[in-house]
Amino acid sequence: MNIFSAIILFFCFIFVLFPLFFMLLLSGNDYYIPLLFTFAIILYLAIVFHLFQFFKTKKRRVVFTTISGVAIIITLISPLKHAYLDSIPTVDAEVNVYQYMPFSEEGKVTTLNEEATLTLTDQLPKMDGATALYPLYSAIVQATYPEKDYNPYMSEVMVNTTPDAYTNLFKGEVDMIFAAAPSESQRKYAERLGLEMKLTPIGREAFVFFVNKKNAIDGLTIEQIKDIYSGKVQNWKDVGGDNDSIRAFQRPEDSGSQTALQKLMGDTPLMKAEKEEIVTGMGGIIQEVSQYKNFKNAIGFTFRYYSNEMVKNNQIKLLEIEGVAPTKENIRNNTYPIASEFYIVTAGTTNPNVDKLIEWVLSAQGQQLVEKVGYVPLNE
């Protein structure tokens, strides 16, 4: 190798490999770095060996090429794995919550056919809640609050994950939240703070399980779900499906749906989920660290409205439970076995309009709005 070729290779190191290395590092695609590092070492050794005329014999060239090829193949495993994972559609998709913002131009907020019987002009109750319930309390706000900008992250009307909503309630940053029932740890935390939570049911919803639409399974029993999420059953063939391992996704602790799963499990121990199988958020513009991946062998859970009305993902199917589909009609007639109430939760607020607003939500007009948004009202 002449000096000119060595200079070219040197500049490749300085102006190509090193900038690429730092770009990958900054972008978070660090699983490509071992491959790039291996390639750089091989290139460096090739330069050195050429300069010192190491490749005089064919045998040496073959050995070097073989070792280099094996090293590259090994370091290719991680990038190929991540490329495969990135190609799989996510189900816990982001939802643009701004389209549900009260008085927004998006037009997705449900409205009443007549003027609301309650109109609030001042001392507006500050509220927060789960992403899945934001379309409901946004509609309540549009019906009863004065028209203005209610940014979902910087106003009296916020939207967060369930754990964050409970945290904001306990801190006194909001007067009320719209959420599923609190977890045991959230109840105990409120007790330690000396707070007495008041849970007012305002509607009913289905807790649902879903799988890839190509999965042969169309339904499960509650006992089978317990077996899957306890780790007792780890293959779909054991519940009537194909011979394939079960990848059971969970949600973070204290989230509404994880609490619902824990309640369903009862005394049956819940298996510990792998880190990559814990989904961090229901959606929204909250940055997600990991998402439910729609593997053919995966199973996940959420609430019916979020899945059917907000995400509307056609790559999954909701499972029947005990032979009953999670429809509004089956929630209404009490045949779907995992239906539960959702609540307005308060914790000692002194805002005089909170009780007025709760009373209106429970009125015929408020329950009509619950129905119109897409949930099942309390009494029919």
mmCIF file of C-alpha atoms in Angstrom:
data_model
loop_
_atom_site.group_PDB
_atom_site.id
_atom_site.type_symbol
_atom_site.label_atom_id
_atom_site.label_comp_id
_atom_site.label_asym_id
_atom_site.label_seq_id
_atom_site.Cartn_x
_atom_site.Cartn_y
_atom_site.Cartn_z
ATOM 1 C CA MET A 1 0.000 0.000 0.000
ATOM 2 C CA ASN A 2 1.478 3.393 -0.948
ATOM 3 C CA ILE A 3 1.464 6.504 1.220
ATOM 4 C CA PHE A 4 -1.336 8.077 -0.859
ATOM 5 C CA SER A 5 -3.727 5.200 -0.049
ATOM 6 C CA ALA A 6 -2.837 5.445 3.643
ATOM 7 C CA ILE A 7 -3.649 9.161 3.643
ATOM 8 C CA ILE A 8 -7.060 8.482 2.037
ATOM 9 C CA LEU A 9 -7.877 5.853 4.663
ATOM 10 C CA PHE A 10 -6.763 8.225 7.436
ATOM 11 C CA PHE A 11 -9.137 10.907 6.203
ATOM 12 C CA CYS A 12 -11.925 8.308 6.065
ATOM 13 C CA PHE A 13 -11.377 7.764 9.788
ATOM 14 C CA ILE A 14 -11.372 11.454 10.628
ATOM 15 C CA PHE A 15 -14.143 12.777 8.379
ATOM 16 C CA VAL A 16 -16.452 9.772 7.951
ATOM 17 C CA LEU A 17 -16.253 7.175 10.727
ATOM 18 C CA PHE A 18 -15.825 9.480 13.706
ATOM 19 C CA PRO A 19 -18.617 11.924 12.687
ATOM 20 C CA LEU A 20 -20.884 8.938 11.998
ATOM 21 C CA PHE A 21 -20.018 7.504 15.413
ATOM 22 C CA PHE A 22 -21.066 10.682 17.225
ATOM 23 C CA MET A 23 -24.198 11.119 15.096
ATOM 24 C CA LEU A 24 -25.372 7.632 16.038
ATOM 25 C CA LEU A 25 -24.552 8.294 19.675
ATOM 26 C CA LEU A 26 -26.559 11.533 19.729
ATOM 27 C CA SER A 27 -29.510 10.031 17.847
ATOM 28 C CA GLY A 28 -29.864 7.216 20.375
ATOM 29 C CA ASN A 29 -29.150 4.487 17.791
ATOM 30 C CA ASP A 30 -26.278 3.201 19.923
ATOM 31 C CA TYR A 31 -26.900 -0.408 18.850
ATOM 32 C CA TYR A 32 -25.059 0.454 15.597
ATOM 33 C CA ILE A 33 -21.968 1.620 17.472
ATOM 34 C CA PRO A 34 -20.389 -1.841 18.045
ATOM 35 C CA LEU A 35 -20.706 -2.508 14.309
ATOM 36 C CA LEU A 36 -19.110 0.813 13.442
ATOM 37 C CA PHE A 37 -16.390 0.302 16.046
ATOM 38 C CA THR A 38 -15.645 -3.192 14.708
ATOM 39 C CA PHE A 39 -15.491 -1.876 11.152
ATOM 40 C CA ALA A 40 -13.085 0.886 12.254
ATOM 41 C CA ILE A 41 -10.781 -1.605 13.983
ATOM 42 C CA ILE A 42 -10.774 -3.906 10.952
ATOM 43 C CA LEU A 43 -9.999 -0.986 8.670
ATOM 44 C CA TYR A 44 -7.231 0.204 10.976
ATOM 45 C CA LEU A 45 -5.659 -3.261 11.188
ATOM 46 C CA ALA A 46 -5.912 -3.636 7.421
ATOM 47 C CA ILE A 47 -3.948 -0.393 6.984
ATOM 48 C CA VAL A 48 -1.296 -1.409 9.514
ATOM 49 C CA PHE A 49 -0.932 -4.933 8.132
ATOM 50 C CA HIS A 50 -0.600 -3.587 4.589
ATOM 51 C CA LEU A 51 2.022 -1.066 5.638
ATOM 52 C CA PHE A 52 4.050 -3.809 7.341
ATOM 53 C CA GLN A 53 3.396 -6.270 4.509
ATOM 54 C CA PHE A 54 1.620 -8.796 6.713
ATOM 55 C CA PHE A 55 -0.513 -10.055 3.834
ATOM 56 C CA LYS A 56 2.309 -11.653 1.892
ATOM 57 C CA THR A 57 0.702 -15.101 1.953
ATOM 58 C CA LYS A 58 -2.745 -16.213 0.918
ATOM 59 C CA LYS A 59 -3.246 -18.031 4.222
ATOM 60 C CA ARG A 60 -2.825 -14.807 6.212
ATOM 61 C CA ARG A 61 -5.270 -12.971 3.992
ATOM 62 C CA VAL A 62 -7.860 -15.759 4.380
ATOM 63 C CA VAL A 63 -7.455 -15.841 8.200
ATOM 64 C CA PHE A 64 -7.772 -12.052 8.476
ATOM 65 C CA THR A 65 -10.799 -11.980 6.176
ATOM 66 C CA THR A 66 -12.495 -14.839 8.062
ATOM 67 C CA ILE A 67 -11.953 -13.275 11.495
ATOM 68 C CA SER A 68 -13.141 -9.897 10.195
ATOM 69 C CA GLY A 69 -16.257 -11.454 8.661
ATOM 70 C CA VAL A 70 -17.172 -13.283 11.882
ATOM 71 C CA ALA A 71 -16.682 -10.090 13.913
ATOM 72 C CA ILE A 72 -18.915 -8.106 11.567
ATOM 73 C CA ILE A 73 -21.627 -10.806 11.609
ATOM 74 C CA ILE A 74 -21.631 -10.869 15.443
ATOM 75 C CA THR A 75 -21.937 -7.102 15.713
ATOM 76 C CA LEU A 76 -24.670 -7.118 13.044
ATOM 77 C CA ILE A 77 -26.986 -9.146 15.287
ATOM 78 C CA SER A 78 -28.068 -6.215 17.474
ATOM 79 C CA PRO A 79 -28.734 -3.757 14.587
ATOM 80 C CA LEU A 80 -30.693 -6.397 12.672
ATOM 81 C CA LYS A 81 -32.725 -7.232 15.784
ATOM 82 C CA HIS A 82 -33.589 -3.571 16.354
ATOM 83 C CA ALA A 83 -34.366 -3.051 12.677
ATOM 84 C CA TYR A 84 -36.811 -5.952 12.928
ATOM 85 C CA LEU A 85 -38.385 -4.531 16.094
ATOM 86 C CA ASP A 86 -38.673 -1.082 14.523
ATOM 87 C CA SER A 87 -40.496 -2.619 11.556
ATOM 88 C CA ILE A 88 -43.232 -4.029 13.807
ATOM 89 C CA PRO A 89 -46.222 -1.667 14.125
ATOM 90 C CA THR A 90 -46.888 -0.148 17.530
ATOM 91 C CA VAL A 91 -50.362 -0.341 18.989
ATOM 92 C CA ASP A 92 -50.037 2.048 21.913
ATOM 93 C CA ALA A 93 -49.994 4.803 19.318
ATOM 94 C CA GLU A 94 -49.667 8.459 20.038
ATOM 95 C CA VAL A 95 -52.910 10.388 20.183
ATOM 96 C CA ASN A 96 -53.021 14.072 19.338
ATOM 97 C CA VAL A 97 -54.849 15.290 22.439
ATOM 98 C CA TYR A 98 -55.080 18.804 21.011
ATOM 99 C CA GLN A 99 -57.824 17.631 18.670
ATOM 100 C CA TYR A 100 -59.956 16.989 21.779
ATOM 101 C CA MET A 101 -59.155 20.340 23.399
ATOM 102 C CA PRO A 102 -62.284 22.302 24.460
ATOM 103 C CA PHE A 103 -63.371 24.902 21.910
ATOM 104 C CA SER A 104 -60.699 23.735 19.472
ATOM 105 C CA GLU A 105 -61.096 24.105 15.726
ATOM 106 C CA GLU A 106 -60.522 20.370 15.225
ATOM 107 C CA GLY A 107 -64.216 19.733 15.868
ATOM 108 C CA LYS A 108 -63.682 16.433 17.717
ATOM 109 C CA VAL A 109 -65.211 17.608 20.998
ATOM 110 C CA THR A 110 -68.709 16.222 21.562
ATOM 111 C CA THR A 111 -71.404 18.834 22.150
ATOM 112 C CA LEU A 112 -74.915 18.824 23.581
ATOM 113 C CA ASN A 113 -77.920 19.537 21.404
ATOM 114 C CA GLU A 114 -79.069 22.266 23.818
ATOM 115 C CA GLU A 115 -77.563 24.729 26.264
ATOM 116 C CA ALA A 116 -76.222 23.196 29.445
ATOM 117 C CA THR A 117 -78.256 23.744 32.587
ATOM 118 C CA LEU A 118 -75.034 24.672 34.408
ATOM 119 C CA THR A 119 -72.855 27.617 33.424
ATOM 120 C CA LEU A 120 -69.651 28.412 35.301
ATOM 121 C CA THR A 121 -68.038 31.820 34.870
ATOM 122 C CA ASP A 122 -65.483 32.073 37.671
ATOM 123 C CA GLN A 123 -63.697 29.890 40.222
ATOM 124 C CA LEU A 124 -63.429 27.254 37.529
ATOM 125 C CA PRO A 125 -62.495 23.865 39.013
ATOM 126 C CA LYS A 126 -59.024 22.833 37.947
ATOM 127 C CA MET A 127 -59.056 19.322 36.509
ATOM 128 C CA ASP A 128 -56.763 16.615 35.228
ATOM 129 C CA GLY A 129 -57.249 13.027 34.143
ATOM 130 C CA ALA A 130 -56.332 9.994 32.118
ATOM 131 C CA THR A 131 -55.832 10.340 28.364
ATOM 132 C CA ALA A 132 -58.696 7.933 27.667
ATOM 133 C CA LEU A 133 -61.147 10.144 29.595
ATOM 134 C CA TYR A 134 -59.982 13.474 28.169
ATOM 135 C CA PRO A 135 -62.613 13.507 25.373
ATOM 136 C CA LEU A 136 -65.298 13.226 28.073
ATOM 137 C CA TYR A 137 -64.191 15.910 30.480
ATOM 138 C CA SER A 138 -63.212 18.135 27.569
ATOM 139 C CA ALA A 139 -66.836 17.883 26.387
ATOM 140 C CA ILE A 140 -68.004 18.679 29.943
ATOM 141 C CA VAL A 141 -65.792 21.770 29.970
ATOM 142 C CA GLN A 142 -67.039 22.940 26.570
ATOM 143 C CA ALA A 143 -70.619 22.592 27.823
ATOM 144 C CA THR A 144 -70.192 24.402 31.151
ATOM 145 C CA TYR A 145 -67.047 26.592 31.115
ATOM 146 C CA PRO A 146 -66.546 29.979 29.410
ATOM 147 C CA GLU A 147 -64.953 29.820 25.981
ATOM 148 C CA LYS A 148 -61.188 30.419 26.017
ATOM 149 C CA ASP A 149 -57.898 28.624 25.456
ATOM 150 C CA TYR A 150 -57.645 25.471 27.592
ATOM 151 C CA ASN A 151 -54.211 24.176 26.632
ATOM 152 C CA PRO A 152 -54.088 20.539 27.806
ATOM 153 C CA TYR A 153 -50.776 21.115 29.586
ATOM 154 C CA MET A 154 -50.963 24.745 30.716
ATOM 155 C CA SER A 155 -54.489 25.624 31.843
ATOM 156 C CA GLU A 156 -57.256 24.750 34.290
ATOM 157 C CA VAL A 157 -57.993 21.688 32.143
ATOM 158 C CA MET A 158 -55.010 19.351 31.819
ATOM 159 C CA VAL A 159 -54.523 15.808 30.559
ATOM 160 C CA ASN A 160 -51.893 13.397 31.838
ATOM 161 C CA THR A 161 -51.373 9.771 32.642
ATOM 162 C CA THR A 162 -53.393 8.356 35.534
ATOM 163 C CA PRO A 163 -50.410 8.325 37.962
ATOM 164 C CA ASP A 164 -49.598 11.964 37.150
ATOM 165 C CA ALA A 165 -53.233 12.971 37.540
ATOM 166 C CA TYR A 166 -53.378 11.418 41.025
ATOM 167 C CA THR A 167 -50.076 13.085 41.923
ATOM 168 C CA ASN A 168 -51.428 16.485 40.875
ATOM 169 C CA LEU A 169 -54.571 15.854 42.922
ATOM 170 C CA PHE A 170 -52.576 14.941 46.033
ATOM 171 C CA LYS A 171 -50.366 18.023 45.613
ATOM 172 C CA GLY A 172 -53.441 20.230 45.462
ATOM 173 C CA GLU A 173 -52.596 21.442 41.978
ATOM 174 C CA VAL A 174 -56.042 20.403 40.702
ATOM 175 C CA ASP A 175 -59.473 20.187 42.337
ATOM 176 C CA MET A 176 -60.659 17.032 40.611
ATOM 177 C CA ILE A 177 -59.494 14.303 38.293
ATOM 178 C CA PHE A 178 -61.266 11.949 35.887
ATOM 179 C CA ALA A 179 -59.750 8.501 36.262
ATOM 180 C CA ALA A 180 -60.114 4.841 37.080
ATOM 181 C CA ALA A 181 -60.100 3.841 40.742
ATOM 182 C CA PRO A 182 -56.793 4.448 42.528
ATOM 183 C CA SER A 183 -54.299 1.671 43.121
ATOM 184 C CA GLU A 184 -53.587 0.388 46.607
ATOM 185 C CA SER A 185 -50.338 2.361 46.744
ATOM 186 C CA GLN A 186 -52.156 5.556 45.705
ATOM 187 C CA ARG A 187 -54.741 5.005 48.454
ATOM 188 C CA LYS A 188 -52.018 4.492 51.053
ATOM 189 C CA TYR A 189 -50.124 7.559 49.837
ATOM 190 C CA ALA A 190 -53.262 9.691 50.218
ATOM 191 C CA GLU A 191 -53.712 8.338 53.757
ATOM 192 C CA ARG A 192 -50.130 9.243 54.660
ATOM 193 C CA LEU A 193 -50.821 12.784 53.469
ATOM 194 C CA GLY A 194 -53.979 12.906 55.558
ATOM 195 C CA LEU A 195 -56.172 13.219 52.456
ATOM 196 C CA GLU A 196 -59.587 11.654 52.158
ATOM 197 C CA MET A 197 -60.404 10.802 48.580
ATOM 198 C CA LYS A 198 -63.983 10.965 47.381
ATOM 199 C CA LEU A 199 -64.744 8.788 44.360
ATOM 200 C CA THR A 200 -67.900 9.678 42.469
ATOM 201 C CA PRO A 201 -68.781 7.195 39.705
ATOM 202 C CA ILE A 202 -69.932 8.948 36.539
ATOM 203 C CA GLY A 203 -69.934 6.189 33.909
ATOM 204 C CA ARG A 204 -68.965 2.644 33.051
ATOM 205 C CA GLU A 205 -66.282 1.217 30.796
ATOM 206 C CA ALA A 206 -64.854 -2.130 29.679
ATOM 207 C CA PHE A 207 -61.367 -3.324 30.513
ATOM 208 C CA VAL A 208 -60.244 -5.148 27.366
ATOM 209 C CA PHE A 209 -57.501 -7.484 26.181
ATOM 210 C CA PHE A 210 -56.232 -7.451 22.613
ATOM 211 C CA VAL A 211 -53.987 -9.481 20.325
ATOM 212 C CA ASN A 212 -52.610 -9.241 16.805
ATOM 213 C CA LYS A 213 -55.434 -9.695 14.314
ATOM 214 C CA LYS A 214 -53.570 -12.710 12.849
ATOM 215 C CA ASN A 215 -53.669 -14.501 16.194
ATOM 216 C CA ALA A 216 -55.945 -17.556 16.035
ATOM 217 C CA ILE A 217 -57.373 -16.748 19.467
ATOM 218 C CA ASP A 218 -60.660 -14.803 19.500
ATOM 219 C CA GLY A 219 -61.463 -15.066 23.184
ATOM 220 C CA LEU A 220 -60.220 -16.101 26.602
ATOM 221 C CA THR A 221 -61.707 -16.900 29.973
ATOM 222 C CA ILE A 222 -60.789 -14.893 33.052
ATOM 223 C CA GLU A 223 -59.005 -17.947 34.396
ATOM 224 C CA GLN A 224 -56.909 -18.190 31.222
ATOM 225 C CA ILE A 225 -55.971 -14.501 31.507
ATOM 226 C CA LYS A 226 -54.872 -15.106 35.095
ATOM 227 C CA ASP A 227 -52.825 -18.093 33.960
ATOM 228 C CA ILE A 228 -51.138 -16.020 31.246
ATOM 229 C CA TYR A 229 -50.323 -13.041 33.447
ATOM 230 C CA SER A 230 -49.152 -15.202 36.342
ATOM 231 C CA GLY A 231 -46.751 -17.011 33.999
ATOM 232 C CA LYS A 232 -48.487 -20.365 34.460
ATOM 233 C CA VAL A 233 -49.393 -20.483 30.754
ATOM 234 C CA GLN A 234 -46.634 -19.367 28.376
ATOM 235 C CA ASN A 235 -47.733 -20.840 25.047
ATOM 236 C CA TRP A 236 -50.822 -20.006 23.004
ATOM 237 C CA LYS A 237 -51.454 -23.693 22.292
ATOM 238 C CA ASP A 238 -52.366 -24.141 25.976
ATOM 239 C CA VAL A 239 -55.364 -21.827 25.543
ATOM 240 C CA GLY A 240 -56.460 -23.102 22.131
ATOM 241 C CA GLY A 241 -54.108 -21.155 19.873
ATOM 242 C CA ASP A 242 -51.040 -21.864 17.763
ATOM 243 C CA ASN A 243 -47.825 -23.338 19.103
ATOM 244 C CA ASP A 244 -46.144 -20.007 19.875
ATOM 245 C CA SER A 245 -44.820 -18.404 23.041
ATOM 246 C CA ILE A 246 -46.974 -15.715 24.674
ATOM 247 C CA ARG A 247 -45.539 -12.223 24.988
ATOM 248 C CA ALA A 248 -47.643 -10.533 27.677
ATOM 249 C CA PHE A 249 -47.254 -6.773 27.886
ATOM 250 C CA GLN A 250 -47.965 -4.789 31.034
ATOM 251 C CA ARG A 251 -48.308 -1.121 32.005
ATOM 252 C CA PRO A 252 -46.364 0.836 34.632
ATOM 253 C CA GLU A 253 -47.358 0.581 38.274
ATOM 254 C CA ASP A 254 -50.271 2.851 39.334
ATOM 255 C CA SER A 255 -51.526 3.363 35.766
ATOM 256 C CA GLY A 256 -55.273 2.885 35.405
ATOM 257 C CA SER A 257 -55.117 -0.228 33.277
ATOM 258 C CA GLN A 258 -52.321 -1.854 35.344
ATOM 259 C CA THR A 259 -54.449 -1.298 38.452
ATOM 260 C CA ALA A 260 -57.382 -2.897 36.626
ATOM 261 C CA LEU A 261 -55.212 -5.914 35.772
ATOM 262 C CA GLN A 262 -54.073 -6.257 39.387
ATOM 263 C CA LYS A 263 -57.692 -6.115 40.541
ATOM 264 C CA LEU A 264 -58.622 -8.808 38.016
ATOM 265 C CA MET A 265 -55.750 -11.025 39.166
ATOM 266 C CA GLY A 266 -56.974 -10.881 42.765
ATOM 267 C CA ASP A 267 -54.876 -13.221 44.921
ATOM 268 C CA THR A 268 -53.117 -14.692 41.857
ATOM 269 C CA PRO A 269 -49.525 -13.363 41.789
ATOM 270 C CA LEU A 270 -48.767 -11.191 38.750
ATOM 271 C CA MET A 271 -45.569 -12.201 36.994
ATOM 272 C CA LYS A 272 -42.778 -9.673 36.686
ATOM 273 C CA ALA A 273 -42.697 -8.179 33.191
ATOM 274 C CA GLU A 274 -39.539 -7.697 31.200
ATOM 275 C CA LYS A 275 -38.511 -4.045 30.891
ATOM 276 C CA GLU A 276 -39.197 -3.929 27.153
ATOM 277 C CA GLU A 277 -42.655 -5.387 27.800
ATOM 278 C CA ILE A 278 -43.806 -2.529 30.036
ATOM 279 C CA VAL A 279 -45.604 0.191 28.125
ATOM 280 C CA THR A 280 -45.090 3.654 29.549
ATOM 281 C CA GLY A 281 -48.115 5.540 28.347
ATOM 282 C CA MET A 282 -51.608 5.366 26.937
ATOM 283 C CA GLY A 283 -50.621 7.761 24.173
ATOM 284 C CA GLY A 284 -50.878 11.509 23.813
ATOM 285 C CA ILE A 285 -47.875 13.686 23.104
ATOM 286 C CA ILE A 286 -46.091 12.283 26.155
ATOM 287 C CA GLN A 287 -42.799 10.811 24.958
ATOM 288 C CA GLU A 288 -42.891 7.053 25.231
ATOM 289 C CA VAL A 289 -39.779 5.108 26.145
ATOM 290 C CA SER A 290 -41.233 1.886 24.854
ATOM 291 C CA GLN A 291 -44.499 0.953 23.216
ATOM 292 C CA TYR A 292 -46.618 -2.114 22.912
ATOM 293 C CA LYS A 293 -45.253 -3.901 19.857
ATOM 294 C CA ASN A 294 -47.795 -5.726 17.746
ATOM 295 C CA PHE A 295 -45.972 -9.054 17.696
ATOM 296 C CA LYS A 296 -48.055 -11.926 16.357
ATOM 297 C CA ASN A 297 -47.686 -13.668 19.726
ATOM 298 C CA ALA A 298 -48.324 -10.611 21.912
ATOM 299 C CA ILE A 299 -51.199 -9.744 24.219
ATOM 300 C CA GLY A 300 -51.945 -6.368 25.773
ATOM 301 C CA PHE A 301 -54.726 -4.586 27.617
ATOM 302 C CA THR A 302 -56.365 -1.181 27.698
ATOM 303 C CA PHE A 303 -59.857 0.321 27.891
ATOM 304 C CA ARG A 304 -62.472 -0.075 25.167
ATOM 305 C CA TYR A 305 -62.989 3.626 24.386
ATOM 306 C CA TYR A 306 -59.281 4.381 24.024
ATOM 307 C CA SER A 307 -58.807 1.439 21.684
ATOM 308 C CA ASN A 308 -61.977 1.803 19.595
ATOM 309 C CA GLU A 309 -62.486 5.554 19.465
ATOM 310 C CA MET A 310 -59.108 7.232 19.967
ATOM 311 C CA VAL A 311 -56.460 4.916 18.505
ATOM 312 C CA LYS A 312 -58.622 2.902 16.075
ATOM 313 C CA ASN A 313 -55.834 0.480 15.197
ATOM 314 C CA ASN A 314 -56.968 -2.094 12.632
ATOM 315 C CA GLN A 315 -54.008 -4.393 13.264
ATOM 316 C CA ILE A 316 -55.369 -5.686 16.564
ATOM 317 C CA LYS A 317 -58.566 -7.356 17.703
ATOM 318 C CA LEU A 318 -60.290 -7.133 21.051
ATOM 319 C CA LEU A 319 -60.862 -10.501 22.663
ATOM 320 C CA GLU A 320 -64.144 -11.854 23.899
ATOM 321 C CA ILE A 321 -64.013 -12.625 27.601
ATOM 322 C CA GLU A 322 -66.043 -15.625 28.769
ATOM 323 C CA GLY A 323 -67.564 -15.629 25.276
ATOM 324 C CA VAL A 324 -68.798 -12.012 25.505
ATOM 325 C CA ALA A 325 -67.499 -9.193 23.287
ATOM 326 C CA PRO A 326 -66.550 -5.826 24.883
ATOM 327 C CA THR A 327 -69.267 -3.719 23.271
ATOM 328 C CA LYS A 328 -71.267 -0.824 24.696
ATOM 329 C CA GLU A 329 -74.376 -2.985 24.610
ATOM 330 C CA ASN A 330 -72.718 -5.732 26.664
ATOM 331 C CA ILE A 331 -71.408 -3.201 29.170
ATOM 332 C CA ARG A 332 -74.916 -1.772 29.368
ATOM 333 C CA ASN A 333 -76.605 -5.136 29.961
ATOM 334 C CA ASN A 334 -73.899 -6.289 32.414
ATOM 335 C CA THR A 335 -72.935 -9.363 30.393
ATOM 336 C CA TYR A 336 -69.326 -8.329 29.706
ATOM 337 C CA PRO A 337 -67.517 -9.591 32.813
ATOM 338 C CA ILE A 338 -64.755 -6.977 33.177
ATOM 339 C CA ALA A 339 -66.733 -3.740 33.120
ATOM 340 C CA SER A 340 -66.158 -1.175 35.841
ATOM 341 C CA GLU A 341 -67.020 2.366 36.800
ATOM 342 C CA PHE A 342 -64.800 5.380 36.267
ATOM 343 C CA TYR A 343 -64.795 8.363 38.551
ATOM 344 C CA ILE A 344 -64.454 11.998 39.343
ATOM 345 C CA VAL A 345 -61.988 11.924 42.227
ATOM 346 C CA THR A 346 -61.543 14.753 44.721
ATOM 347 C CA ALA A 347 -59.363 15.051 47.826
ATOM 348 C CA GLY A 348 -60.551 17.883 50.027
ATOM 349 C CA THR A 349 -60.935 20.723 47.544
ATOM 350 C CA THR A 350 -62.582 23.904 48.796
ATOM 351 C CA ASN A 351 -63.669 25.124 45.367
ATOM 352 C CA PRO A 352 -67.448 25.753 45.691
ATOM 353 C CA ASN A 353 -68.099 24.856 42.049
ATOM 354 C CA VAL A 354 -66.748 21.303 42.255
ATOM 355 C CA ASP A 355 -69.902 19.858 43.821
ATOM 356 C CA LYS A 356 -72.045 21.814 41.344
ATOM 357 C CA LEU A 357 -70.124 20.371 38.417
ATOM 358 C CA ILE A 358 -70.278 16.805 39.785
ATOM 359 C CA GLU A 359 -74.013 17.172 40.375
ATOM 360 C CA TRP A 360 -74.459 18.313 36.770
ATOM 361 C CA VAL A 361 -72.397 15.394 35.388
ATOM 362 C CA LEU A 362 -74.705 13.032 37.308
ATOM 363 C CA SER A 363 -77.823 14.805 36.027
ATOM 364 C CA ALA A 364 -79.825 13.569 33.040
ATOM 365 C CA GLN A 365 -78.086 16.116 30.812
ATOM 366 C CA GLY A 366 -74.599 15.213 32.041
ATOM 367 C CA GLN A 367 -75.238 11.486 31.626
ATOM 368 C CA GLN A 368 -76.575 12.176 28.160
ATOM 369 C CA LEU A 369 -73.202 13.733 27.350
ATOM 370 C CA VAL A 370 -71.396 10.684 28.767
ATOM 371 C CA GLU A 371 -73.430 8.523 26.377
ATOM 372 C CA LYS A 372 -72.908 10.831 23.434
ATOM 373 C CA VAL A 373 -69.125 10.905 23.889
ATOM 374 C CA GLY A 374 -69.083 7.115 23.631
ATOM 375 C CA TYR A 375 -69.097 5.813 27.189
ATOM 376 C CA VAL A 376 -71.860 4.005 29.025
ATOM 377 C CA PRO A 377 -73.754 6.176 31.521
ATOM 378 C CA LEU A 378 -74.475 4.949 35.051
ATOM 379 C CA ASN A 379 -78.232 4.472 34.917
ATOM 380 C CA GLU A 380 -80.469 3.745 31.958
#
